[in-house]
Short mmCIF file of C-alpha atoms and ligand atoms in Angstrom, two decimals:
data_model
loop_
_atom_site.label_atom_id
_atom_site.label_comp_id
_atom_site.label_asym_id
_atom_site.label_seq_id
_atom_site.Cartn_x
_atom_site.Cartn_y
_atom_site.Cartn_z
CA UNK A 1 0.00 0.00 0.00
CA UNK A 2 1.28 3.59 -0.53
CA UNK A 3 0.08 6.48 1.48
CA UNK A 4 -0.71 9.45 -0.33
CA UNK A 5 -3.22 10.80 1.98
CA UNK A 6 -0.90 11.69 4.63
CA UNK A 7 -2.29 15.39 4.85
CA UNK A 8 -5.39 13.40 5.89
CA UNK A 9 -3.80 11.55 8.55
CA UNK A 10 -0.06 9.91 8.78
CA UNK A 11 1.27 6.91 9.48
CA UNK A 12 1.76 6.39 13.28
CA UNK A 13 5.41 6.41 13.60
CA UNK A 14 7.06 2.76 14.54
CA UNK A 15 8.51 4.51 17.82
CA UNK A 16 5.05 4.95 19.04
CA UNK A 17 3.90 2.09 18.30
CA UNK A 18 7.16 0.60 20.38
CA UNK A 19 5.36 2.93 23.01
CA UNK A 20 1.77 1.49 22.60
CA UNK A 21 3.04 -2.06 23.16
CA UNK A 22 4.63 -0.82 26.11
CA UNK A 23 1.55 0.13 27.98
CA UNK A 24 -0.35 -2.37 26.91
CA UNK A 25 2.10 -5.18 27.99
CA UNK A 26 2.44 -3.71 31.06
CA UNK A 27 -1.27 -2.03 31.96
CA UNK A 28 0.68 0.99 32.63
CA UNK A 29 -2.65 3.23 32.96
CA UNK A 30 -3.63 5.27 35.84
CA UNK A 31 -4.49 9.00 36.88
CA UNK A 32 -1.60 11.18 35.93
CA UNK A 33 -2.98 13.20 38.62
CA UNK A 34 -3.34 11.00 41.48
CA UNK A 35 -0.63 10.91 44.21
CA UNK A 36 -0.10 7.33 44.02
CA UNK A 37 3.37 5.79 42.74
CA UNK A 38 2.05 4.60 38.84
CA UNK A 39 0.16 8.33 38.70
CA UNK A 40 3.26 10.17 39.93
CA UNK A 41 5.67 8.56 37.23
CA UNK A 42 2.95 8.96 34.25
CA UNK A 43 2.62 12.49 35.84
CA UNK A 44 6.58 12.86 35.45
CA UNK A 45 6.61 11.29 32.20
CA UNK A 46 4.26 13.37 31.24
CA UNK A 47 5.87 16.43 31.83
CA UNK A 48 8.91 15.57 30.21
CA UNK A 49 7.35 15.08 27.15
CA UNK A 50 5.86 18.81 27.38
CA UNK A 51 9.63 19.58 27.87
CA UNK A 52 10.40 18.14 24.98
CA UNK A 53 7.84 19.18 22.88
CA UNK A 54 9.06 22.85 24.22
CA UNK A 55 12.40 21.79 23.30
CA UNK A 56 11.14 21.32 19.77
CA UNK A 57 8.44 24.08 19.16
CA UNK A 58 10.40 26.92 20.57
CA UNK A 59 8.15 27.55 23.52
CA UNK A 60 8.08 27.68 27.49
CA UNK A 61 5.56 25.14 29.25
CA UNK A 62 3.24 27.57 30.27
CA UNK A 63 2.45 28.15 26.49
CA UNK A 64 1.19 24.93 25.64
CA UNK A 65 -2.22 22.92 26.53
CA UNK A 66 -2.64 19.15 25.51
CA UNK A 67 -6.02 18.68 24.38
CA UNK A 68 -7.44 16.64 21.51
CA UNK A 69 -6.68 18.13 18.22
CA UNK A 70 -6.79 20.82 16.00
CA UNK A 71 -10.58 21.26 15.74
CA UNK A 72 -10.88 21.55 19.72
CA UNK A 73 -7.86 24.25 19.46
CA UNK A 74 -9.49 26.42 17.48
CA UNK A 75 -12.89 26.04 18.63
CA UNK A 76 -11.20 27.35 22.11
CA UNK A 77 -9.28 30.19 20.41
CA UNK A 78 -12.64 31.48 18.95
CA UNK A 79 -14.33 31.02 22.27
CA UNK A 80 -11.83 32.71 24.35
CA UNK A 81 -11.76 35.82 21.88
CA UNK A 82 -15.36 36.00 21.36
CA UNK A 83 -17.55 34.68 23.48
CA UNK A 84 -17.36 37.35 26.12
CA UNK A 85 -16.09 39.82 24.33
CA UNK A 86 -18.02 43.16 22.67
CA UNK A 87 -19.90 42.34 19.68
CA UNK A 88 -19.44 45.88 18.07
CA UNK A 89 -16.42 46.10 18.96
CA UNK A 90 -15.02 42.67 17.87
CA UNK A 91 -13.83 42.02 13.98
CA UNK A 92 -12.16 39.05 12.31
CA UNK A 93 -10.05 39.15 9.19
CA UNK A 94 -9.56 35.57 7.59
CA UNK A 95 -8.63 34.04 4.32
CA UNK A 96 -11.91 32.07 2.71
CA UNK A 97 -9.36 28.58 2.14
CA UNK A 98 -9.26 28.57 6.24
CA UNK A 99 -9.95 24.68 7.09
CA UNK A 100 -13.68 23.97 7.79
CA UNK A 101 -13.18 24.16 11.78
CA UNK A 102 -12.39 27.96 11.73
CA UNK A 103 -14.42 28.81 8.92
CA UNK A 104 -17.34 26.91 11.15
CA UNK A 105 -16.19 29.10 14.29
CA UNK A 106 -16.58 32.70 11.68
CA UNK A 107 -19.79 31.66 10.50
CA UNK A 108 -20.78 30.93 14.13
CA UNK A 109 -19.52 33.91 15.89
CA UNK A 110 -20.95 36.03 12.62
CA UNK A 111 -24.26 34.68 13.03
CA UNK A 112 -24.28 36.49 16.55
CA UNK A 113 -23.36 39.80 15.08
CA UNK A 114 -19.61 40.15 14.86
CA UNK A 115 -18.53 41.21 11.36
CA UNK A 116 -15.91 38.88 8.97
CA UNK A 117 -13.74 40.47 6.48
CA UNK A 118 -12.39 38.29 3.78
CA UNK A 119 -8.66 38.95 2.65
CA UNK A 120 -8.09 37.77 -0.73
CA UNK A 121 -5.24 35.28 -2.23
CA UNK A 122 -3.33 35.63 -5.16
CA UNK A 123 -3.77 33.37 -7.75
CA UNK A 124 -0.59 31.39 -6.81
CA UNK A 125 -2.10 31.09 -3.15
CA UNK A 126 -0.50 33.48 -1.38
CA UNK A 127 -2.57 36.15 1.02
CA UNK A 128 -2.52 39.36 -0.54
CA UNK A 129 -0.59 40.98 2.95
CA UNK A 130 -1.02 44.98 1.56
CA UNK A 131 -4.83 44.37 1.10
CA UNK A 132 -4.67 43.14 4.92
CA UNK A 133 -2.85 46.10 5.94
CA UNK A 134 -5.12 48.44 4.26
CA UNK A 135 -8.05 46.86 6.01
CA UNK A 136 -6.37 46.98 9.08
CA UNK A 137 -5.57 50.44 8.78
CA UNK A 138 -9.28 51.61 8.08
CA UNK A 139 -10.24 48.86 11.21
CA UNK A 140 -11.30 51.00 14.02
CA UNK A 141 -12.51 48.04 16.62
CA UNK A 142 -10.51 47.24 19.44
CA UNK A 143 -11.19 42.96 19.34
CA UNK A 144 -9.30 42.06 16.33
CA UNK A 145 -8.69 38.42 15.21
CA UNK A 146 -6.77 37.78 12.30
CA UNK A 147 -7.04 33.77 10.93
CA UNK A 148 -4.63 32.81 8.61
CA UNK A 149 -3.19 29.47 8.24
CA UNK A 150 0.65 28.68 8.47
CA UNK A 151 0.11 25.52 5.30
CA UNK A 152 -2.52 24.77 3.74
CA UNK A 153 -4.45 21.33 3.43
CA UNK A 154 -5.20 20.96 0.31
CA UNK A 155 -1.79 22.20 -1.43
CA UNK A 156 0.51 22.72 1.13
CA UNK A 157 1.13 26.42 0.32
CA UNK A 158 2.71 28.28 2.78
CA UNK A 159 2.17 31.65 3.92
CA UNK A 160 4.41 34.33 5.36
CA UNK A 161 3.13 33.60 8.74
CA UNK A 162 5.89 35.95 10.12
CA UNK A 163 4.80 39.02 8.22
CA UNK A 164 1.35 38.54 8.95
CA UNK A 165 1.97 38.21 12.62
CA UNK A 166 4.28 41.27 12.56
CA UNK A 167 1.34 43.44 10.93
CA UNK A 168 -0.87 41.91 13.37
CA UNK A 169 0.73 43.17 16.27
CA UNK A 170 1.64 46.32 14.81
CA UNK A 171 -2.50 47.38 14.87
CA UNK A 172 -3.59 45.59 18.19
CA UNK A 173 -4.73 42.81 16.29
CA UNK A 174 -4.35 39.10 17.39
CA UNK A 175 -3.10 36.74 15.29
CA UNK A 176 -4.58 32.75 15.40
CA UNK A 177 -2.15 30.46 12.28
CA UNK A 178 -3.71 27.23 11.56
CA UNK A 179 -0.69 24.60 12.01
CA UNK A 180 -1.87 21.55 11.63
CA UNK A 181 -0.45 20.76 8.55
CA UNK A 182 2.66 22.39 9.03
CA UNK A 183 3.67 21.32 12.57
CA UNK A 184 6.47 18.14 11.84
CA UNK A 185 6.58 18.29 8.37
CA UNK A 186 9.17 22.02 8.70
CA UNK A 187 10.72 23.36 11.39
CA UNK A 188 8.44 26.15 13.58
CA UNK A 189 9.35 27.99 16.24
CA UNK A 190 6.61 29.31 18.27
CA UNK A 191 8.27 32.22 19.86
CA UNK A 192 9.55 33.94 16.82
CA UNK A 193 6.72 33.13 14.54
CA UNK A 194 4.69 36.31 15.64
CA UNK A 195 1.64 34.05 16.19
CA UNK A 196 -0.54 34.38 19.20
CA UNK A 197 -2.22 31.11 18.81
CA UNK A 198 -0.94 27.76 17.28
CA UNK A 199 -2.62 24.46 16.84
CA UNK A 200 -1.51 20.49 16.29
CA UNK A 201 -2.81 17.29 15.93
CA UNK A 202 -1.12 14.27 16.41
CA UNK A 203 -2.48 12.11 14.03
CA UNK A 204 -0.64 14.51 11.50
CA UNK A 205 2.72 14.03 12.34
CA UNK A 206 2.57 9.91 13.23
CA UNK A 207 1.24 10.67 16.94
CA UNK A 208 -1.87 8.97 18.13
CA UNK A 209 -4.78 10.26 16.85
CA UNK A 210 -7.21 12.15 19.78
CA UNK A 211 -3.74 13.70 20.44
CA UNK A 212 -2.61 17.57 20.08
CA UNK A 213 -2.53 20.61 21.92
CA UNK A 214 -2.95 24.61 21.60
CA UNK A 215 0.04 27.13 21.43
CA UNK A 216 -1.02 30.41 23.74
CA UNK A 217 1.48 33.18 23.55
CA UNK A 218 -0.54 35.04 26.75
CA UNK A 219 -1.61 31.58 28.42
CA UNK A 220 -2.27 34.46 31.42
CA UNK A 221 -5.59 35.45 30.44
CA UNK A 222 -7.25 32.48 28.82
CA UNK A 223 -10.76 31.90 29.23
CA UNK A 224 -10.98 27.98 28.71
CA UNK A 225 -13.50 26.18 26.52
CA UNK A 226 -13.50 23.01 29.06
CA UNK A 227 -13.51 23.83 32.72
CA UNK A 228 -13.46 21.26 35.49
CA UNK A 229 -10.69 19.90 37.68
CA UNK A 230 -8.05 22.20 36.39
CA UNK A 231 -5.80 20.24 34.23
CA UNK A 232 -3.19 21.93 32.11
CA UNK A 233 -2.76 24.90 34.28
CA UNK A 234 -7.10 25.62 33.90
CA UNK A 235 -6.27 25.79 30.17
CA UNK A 236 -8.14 23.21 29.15
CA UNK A 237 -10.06 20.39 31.99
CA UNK A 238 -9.83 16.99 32.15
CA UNK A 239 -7.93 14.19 32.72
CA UNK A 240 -4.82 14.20 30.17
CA UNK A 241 -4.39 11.51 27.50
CA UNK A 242 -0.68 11.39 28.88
CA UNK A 243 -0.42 8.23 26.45
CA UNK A 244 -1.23 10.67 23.28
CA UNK A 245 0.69 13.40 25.52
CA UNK A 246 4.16 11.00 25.28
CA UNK A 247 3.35 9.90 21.27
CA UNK A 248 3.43 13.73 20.48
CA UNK A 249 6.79 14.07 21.99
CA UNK A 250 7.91 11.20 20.49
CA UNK A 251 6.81 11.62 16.82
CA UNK A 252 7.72 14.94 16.96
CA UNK A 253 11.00 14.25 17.75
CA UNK A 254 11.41 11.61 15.32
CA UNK A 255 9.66 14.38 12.49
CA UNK A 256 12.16 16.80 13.18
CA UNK A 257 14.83 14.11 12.38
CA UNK A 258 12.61 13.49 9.26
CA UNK A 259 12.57 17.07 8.26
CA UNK A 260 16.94 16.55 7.19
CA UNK A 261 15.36 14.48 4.05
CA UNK A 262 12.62 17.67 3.03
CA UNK A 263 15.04 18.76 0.18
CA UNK A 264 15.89 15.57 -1.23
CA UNK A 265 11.52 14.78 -0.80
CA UNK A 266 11.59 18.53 -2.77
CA UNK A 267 13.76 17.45 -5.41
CA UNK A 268 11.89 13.96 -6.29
CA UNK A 269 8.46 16.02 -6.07
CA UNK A 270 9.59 18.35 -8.29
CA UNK A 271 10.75 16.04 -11.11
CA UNK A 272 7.42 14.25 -10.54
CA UNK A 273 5.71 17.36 -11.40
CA UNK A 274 7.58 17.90 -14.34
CA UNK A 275 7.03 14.78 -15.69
CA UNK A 276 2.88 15.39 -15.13
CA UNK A 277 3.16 18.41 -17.03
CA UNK A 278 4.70 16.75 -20.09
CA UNK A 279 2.68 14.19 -19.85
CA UNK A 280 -0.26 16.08 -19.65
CA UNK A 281 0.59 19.58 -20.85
CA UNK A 282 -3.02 21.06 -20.00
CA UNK A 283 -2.30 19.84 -16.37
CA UNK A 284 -2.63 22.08 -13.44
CA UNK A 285 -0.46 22.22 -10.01
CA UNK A 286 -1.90 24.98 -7.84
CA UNK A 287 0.66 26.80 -5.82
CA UNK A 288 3.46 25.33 -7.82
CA UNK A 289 5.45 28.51 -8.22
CA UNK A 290 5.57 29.05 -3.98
CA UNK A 291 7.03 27.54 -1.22
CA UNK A 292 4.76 24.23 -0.42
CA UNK A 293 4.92 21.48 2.70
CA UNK A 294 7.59 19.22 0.50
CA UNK A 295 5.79 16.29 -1.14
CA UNK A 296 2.23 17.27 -1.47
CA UNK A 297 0.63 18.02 -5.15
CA UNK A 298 -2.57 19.15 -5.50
CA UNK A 299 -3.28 19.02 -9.22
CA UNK A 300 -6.03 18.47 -11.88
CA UNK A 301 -4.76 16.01 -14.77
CA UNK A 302 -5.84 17.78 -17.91
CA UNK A 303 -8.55 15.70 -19.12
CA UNK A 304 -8.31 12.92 -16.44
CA UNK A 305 -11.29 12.72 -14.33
CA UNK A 306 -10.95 12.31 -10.28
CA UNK A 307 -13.04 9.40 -9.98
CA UNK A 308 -10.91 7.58 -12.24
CA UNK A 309 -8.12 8.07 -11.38
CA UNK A 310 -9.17 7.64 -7.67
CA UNK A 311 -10.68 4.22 -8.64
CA UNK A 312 -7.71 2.66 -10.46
CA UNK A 313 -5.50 4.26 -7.60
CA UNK A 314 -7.69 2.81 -5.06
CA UNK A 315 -7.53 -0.97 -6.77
CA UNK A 316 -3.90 -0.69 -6.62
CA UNK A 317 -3.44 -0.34 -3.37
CA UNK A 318 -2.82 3.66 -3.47
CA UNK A 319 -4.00 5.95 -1.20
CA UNK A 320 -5.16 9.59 -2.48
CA UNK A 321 -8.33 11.91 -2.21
CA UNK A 322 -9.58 14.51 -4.35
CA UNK A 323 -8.89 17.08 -1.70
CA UNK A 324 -9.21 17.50 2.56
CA UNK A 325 -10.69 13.82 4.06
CA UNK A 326 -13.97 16.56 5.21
CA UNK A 327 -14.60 17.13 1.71
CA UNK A 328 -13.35 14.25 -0.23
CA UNK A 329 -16.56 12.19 0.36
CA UNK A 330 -18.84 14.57 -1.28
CA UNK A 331 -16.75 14.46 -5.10
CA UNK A 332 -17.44 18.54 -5.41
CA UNK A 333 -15.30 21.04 -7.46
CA UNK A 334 -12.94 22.32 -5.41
CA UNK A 335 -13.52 24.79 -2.88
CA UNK A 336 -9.68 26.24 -2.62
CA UNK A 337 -9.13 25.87 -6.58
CA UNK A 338 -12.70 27.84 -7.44
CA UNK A 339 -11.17 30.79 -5.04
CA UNK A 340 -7.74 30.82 -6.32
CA UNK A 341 -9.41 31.41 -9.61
CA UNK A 342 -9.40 27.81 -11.39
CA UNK A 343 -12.29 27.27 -13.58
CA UNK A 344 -14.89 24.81 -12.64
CA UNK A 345 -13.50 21.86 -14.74
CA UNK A 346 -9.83 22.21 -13.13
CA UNK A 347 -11.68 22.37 -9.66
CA UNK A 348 -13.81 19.36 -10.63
CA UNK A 349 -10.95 16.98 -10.74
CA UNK A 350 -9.28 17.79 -8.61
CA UNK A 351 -6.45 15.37 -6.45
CA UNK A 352 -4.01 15.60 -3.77
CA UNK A 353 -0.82 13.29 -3.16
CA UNK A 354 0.13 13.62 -0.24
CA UNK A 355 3.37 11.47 0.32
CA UNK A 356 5.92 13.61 2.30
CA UNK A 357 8.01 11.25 3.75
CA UNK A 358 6.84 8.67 1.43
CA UNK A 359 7.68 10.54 -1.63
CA UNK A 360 11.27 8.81 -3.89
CA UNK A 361 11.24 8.09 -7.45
CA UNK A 362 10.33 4.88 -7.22
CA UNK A 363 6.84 6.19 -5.55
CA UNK A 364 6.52 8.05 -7.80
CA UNK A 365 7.22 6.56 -10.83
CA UNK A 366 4.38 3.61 -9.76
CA UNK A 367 1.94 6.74 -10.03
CA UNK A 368 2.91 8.06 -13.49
CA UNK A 369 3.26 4.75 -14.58
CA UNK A 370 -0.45 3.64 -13.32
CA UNK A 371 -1.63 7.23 -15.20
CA UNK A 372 0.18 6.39 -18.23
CA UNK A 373 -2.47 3.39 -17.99
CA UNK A 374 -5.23 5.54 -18.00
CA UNK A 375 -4.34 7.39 -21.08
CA UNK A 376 -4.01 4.61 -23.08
CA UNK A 377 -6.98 2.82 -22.24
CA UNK A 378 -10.71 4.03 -22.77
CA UNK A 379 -10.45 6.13 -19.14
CA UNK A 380 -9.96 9.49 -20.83
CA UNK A 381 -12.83 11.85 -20.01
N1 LIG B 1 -6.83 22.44 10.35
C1 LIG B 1 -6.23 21.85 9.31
C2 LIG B 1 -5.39 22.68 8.41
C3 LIG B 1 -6.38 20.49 9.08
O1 LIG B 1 -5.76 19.92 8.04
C4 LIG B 1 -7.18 19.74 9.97
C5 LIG B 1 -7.40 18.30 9.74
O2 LIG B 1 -7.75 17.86 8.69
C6 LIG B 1 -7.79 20.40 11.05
C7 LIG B 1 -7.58 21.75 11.21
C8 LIG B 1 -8.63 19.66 12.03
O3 LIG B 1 -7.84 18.76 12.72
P1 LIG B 1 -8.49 17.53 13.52
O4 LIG B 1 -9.42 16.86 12.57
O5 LIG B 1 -7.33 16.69 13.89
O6 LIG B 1 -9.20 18.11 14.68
#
C-alpha cells in the first residue's frame, strides 16, 4: 500500500507504536494526577514530554495545553476571543481557504453579530498581505482576530506567517495560524513566529490520533473552553491523554529528524511534477510557483477525471483523495481551486498526493506509470 493521503492523517510512527506495546504489555494506565506511585511517574513522564515538545516548538511550558486536536484548538481560540467579548467592537479578518473548523467558528460567531472580512489570495495562493494592511488600517474596533493558516491542506502552500503576525501586532490585532499541517513536516518555532495562537494534531505528524494541543502566547488570560478539575494549568479540563501526551513528543522528535530528508523529498516532487506536465501539458499544479509542505501536489490532470483516477488508484493499493478527508466524500469542485481562480472543470478533478516522507522516485514513478495506464486505455474523459 502507498500512502498518499498523509495530509489526511499519517502513518503512526514505529517509535510509538514501540510505546503502545509498552503500555499495553504492562497495563501501565492510571491517573496522571493521582498521588499514588504509577500516577506520579505517568505524571513525570508526562511532563517531560511537554519539555520536549518545548524543546522542539520553541516555547516555554506555560504556552502549551494538551487537548485533543486541531478542531478543539481552534474552537477554544474562537471562544476565548469572542464569546465574552463586545460584539461591536469585535472584527475578524480571515482568508476564505481557512480549514472547515475555523471557517465553522466565523460563521458561528458572525451569526451572533460580529462582522468577517475576507482577505483575498493571489492566484498562486499566497494572502494578498497589503490588502490586509489596508483593512487593518481603516479597522477601528478594538477585538481584532486575524485567521490565517501557516500551510494549507489541500496544497501545502505556505504563507508568510511571520509578516502577517508582525502586521498583526503592529495594529492591536491578534493573530490565530492554523498549524496543523505544518507542525512536523518544517521546522516552527513558536516564539519567533509572531503568532498568538498555534494548533496540532497528532495524528498529523505519526502521533496517536485524539492527540494535540494549543500554542497560547498570553496563556495568562485564557478563558478555557473546558472547565473542570483544572488540568493543564485551567487551560483546558480533564484528565490528560498522557499516552497521546508521550506519542506527540515522540513523533515529533522523530519528524524533526525526518525534516533533514525535506530537500531531497523537494527534489523527487519536483521532477514528478515535471514529468505530469509533459505528460499532460493542460495539467494544473496549484501553488506550484511558492514555497509548499515538500511532497504534497494538488493538481487536476488535464482531461483525467478524479473518480478515475481515484478508482484505479484505489484498486492498486494507493491511497489519495480529491482534496481534505472533510470534503473528499462529497466528489465537489474544489472549494480552494474555485477561489484561487481555477475554472470549474480544473476544480472538478481535482487530487491531492500527499506522500511527504513517502515521496522517492520509485513512488513516484508507480503513479505516473499507473496514469500512463489511464491514457491509453478508454479512461480518458
Ligand atoms: N486544520 C487543518 C489545516 C487540518 O488539516 C485539519 C485536519 O484535517 C484540522 C484543522 C482539524 O484537525 P483535527 O481533525 O485533527 O481536529
Amino acid at each position: 500500500m502507498i500512502n498518499a493521503d498523509i495530509s489526511g492523517s499519517a502513518p503512526v510512527k514505529p517509535e510509538v507504536i514501540e510505546l503502545l506495546n509498552e503500555y499495553l504489555k504492562l497495563n501501565k494506565f492510571a491517573n496522571p494526577n493521582s498521588n499514588h506511585r504509577l500516577g506520579c511517574q505517568l505524571y513525570n513522564e508526562m511532563e517531560q514530554s511537554r519539555g520536549e515538545l518545548c524543546a522542539l516548538l520553541g516555547c516555554d511550558a506555560e504556552n502549551i495545553a494538551f487537548n485533543s486536536g486541531s478542531t478543539e484548538g481552534i474552537r477554544s481560540i474562537f471562544f476565548h476571543l469572542f464569546e465574552h467579548g463586545e460584539i461591536n467592537n469585535s472584527i475578524i479578518f480571515y482568508s476564505a481557504l481557512e480549514h472547515s473548523a475555523t471557517l465553522e467558528n466565523i460563521k458561528y460567531y458572525q451569526d451572533k453579530g460580529i462582522e468577517a472580512v475576507e482577505i483575498p489570495h493571489f492566484k498562486n495562493g499566497l494572502l494578498n498581505i497589503e490588502d490586509l494592511r489596508a483593512k487593518l488600517e481603516n479597522c477601528h474596533k478594538s477585538n481584532i482576530l486575524i485567521a490565517v493558516m501557516a500551510a494549507h491542506n489541500e496544497t501545502g502552500i505556505i504563507q508568510d506567517y511571520q509578516q502577517i503576525g508582525a502586521l498583526a501586532h503592529r495594529f492591536n490585532a491578534k493573530y490565530f495560524s492554523d498549524t496543523t499541517q505544518l507542525i512536523g513536516k518544517l521546522p516552527f518555532c513558536f516564539e519567533s513566529s509572531n503568532i498568538d495562537f498555534a494548533v496540532a494534531s497528532g495524528h498529523k505528524f505519526g502521533a496517536l490520533p485524539g492527540s494535540g494541543f494549543l500554542l497560547i502566547e498570553n496563556p495568562w488570560h485564557f478563558r478555557p473552553l473546558i472547565i473542570g478539575g483544572g488540568q493543564e494549568n485551567s487551560l483546558r479540563a480533564g484528565t490528560q491523554n498522557y499516552l497521546g501526551i508521550s506519542s506527540l513528543a515522540i513523533a515529533l522528535k522523530a519528524a524533526s529528524e525526518d525534516m533533514k530528508k525535506n530537500e531531497e523529498i523537494e527534489s523527487v516532487q519536483h521532477a514528478f511534477e515535471h514529468d505530469l506536465k509533459t505528460k499532460f501539458p493542460s495539467s494544473t499544479i496549484l501553488g506550484d510557483s511558492v514555497k509548499r509542505v515538500p511532497g504534497i501536489t494538488f493538481c487536476a490532470l488535464g482531461g483525467l477525471k478524479r473518480s478515475k483516477i481515484q478508482n484505479l488508484f484505489d484498486q492498486e493499493g494507493i491511497l489519495i483523495t480529491s482534496g481534505s478527508a472533510c470534503s473528499d466524500k462529497k466528489n465537489a469542485a474544489s472549494r480552494t481551486a474555485l477561489h484561487l481562480g481555477y475554472d470549474k472543470h480544473i476544480a472538478q478533478e481535482t487530487i491531492r498526493i500527499s506522500l511527504g516522507l513517502g515521496a522517492s522516485e520509485s513512488t513516484y514513478r508507480q503513479l505516473t506509470s499507473l496514469l500512463d495506464e489511464l491514457t491509453t486505455h478508454d479512461l480518458v474523459a
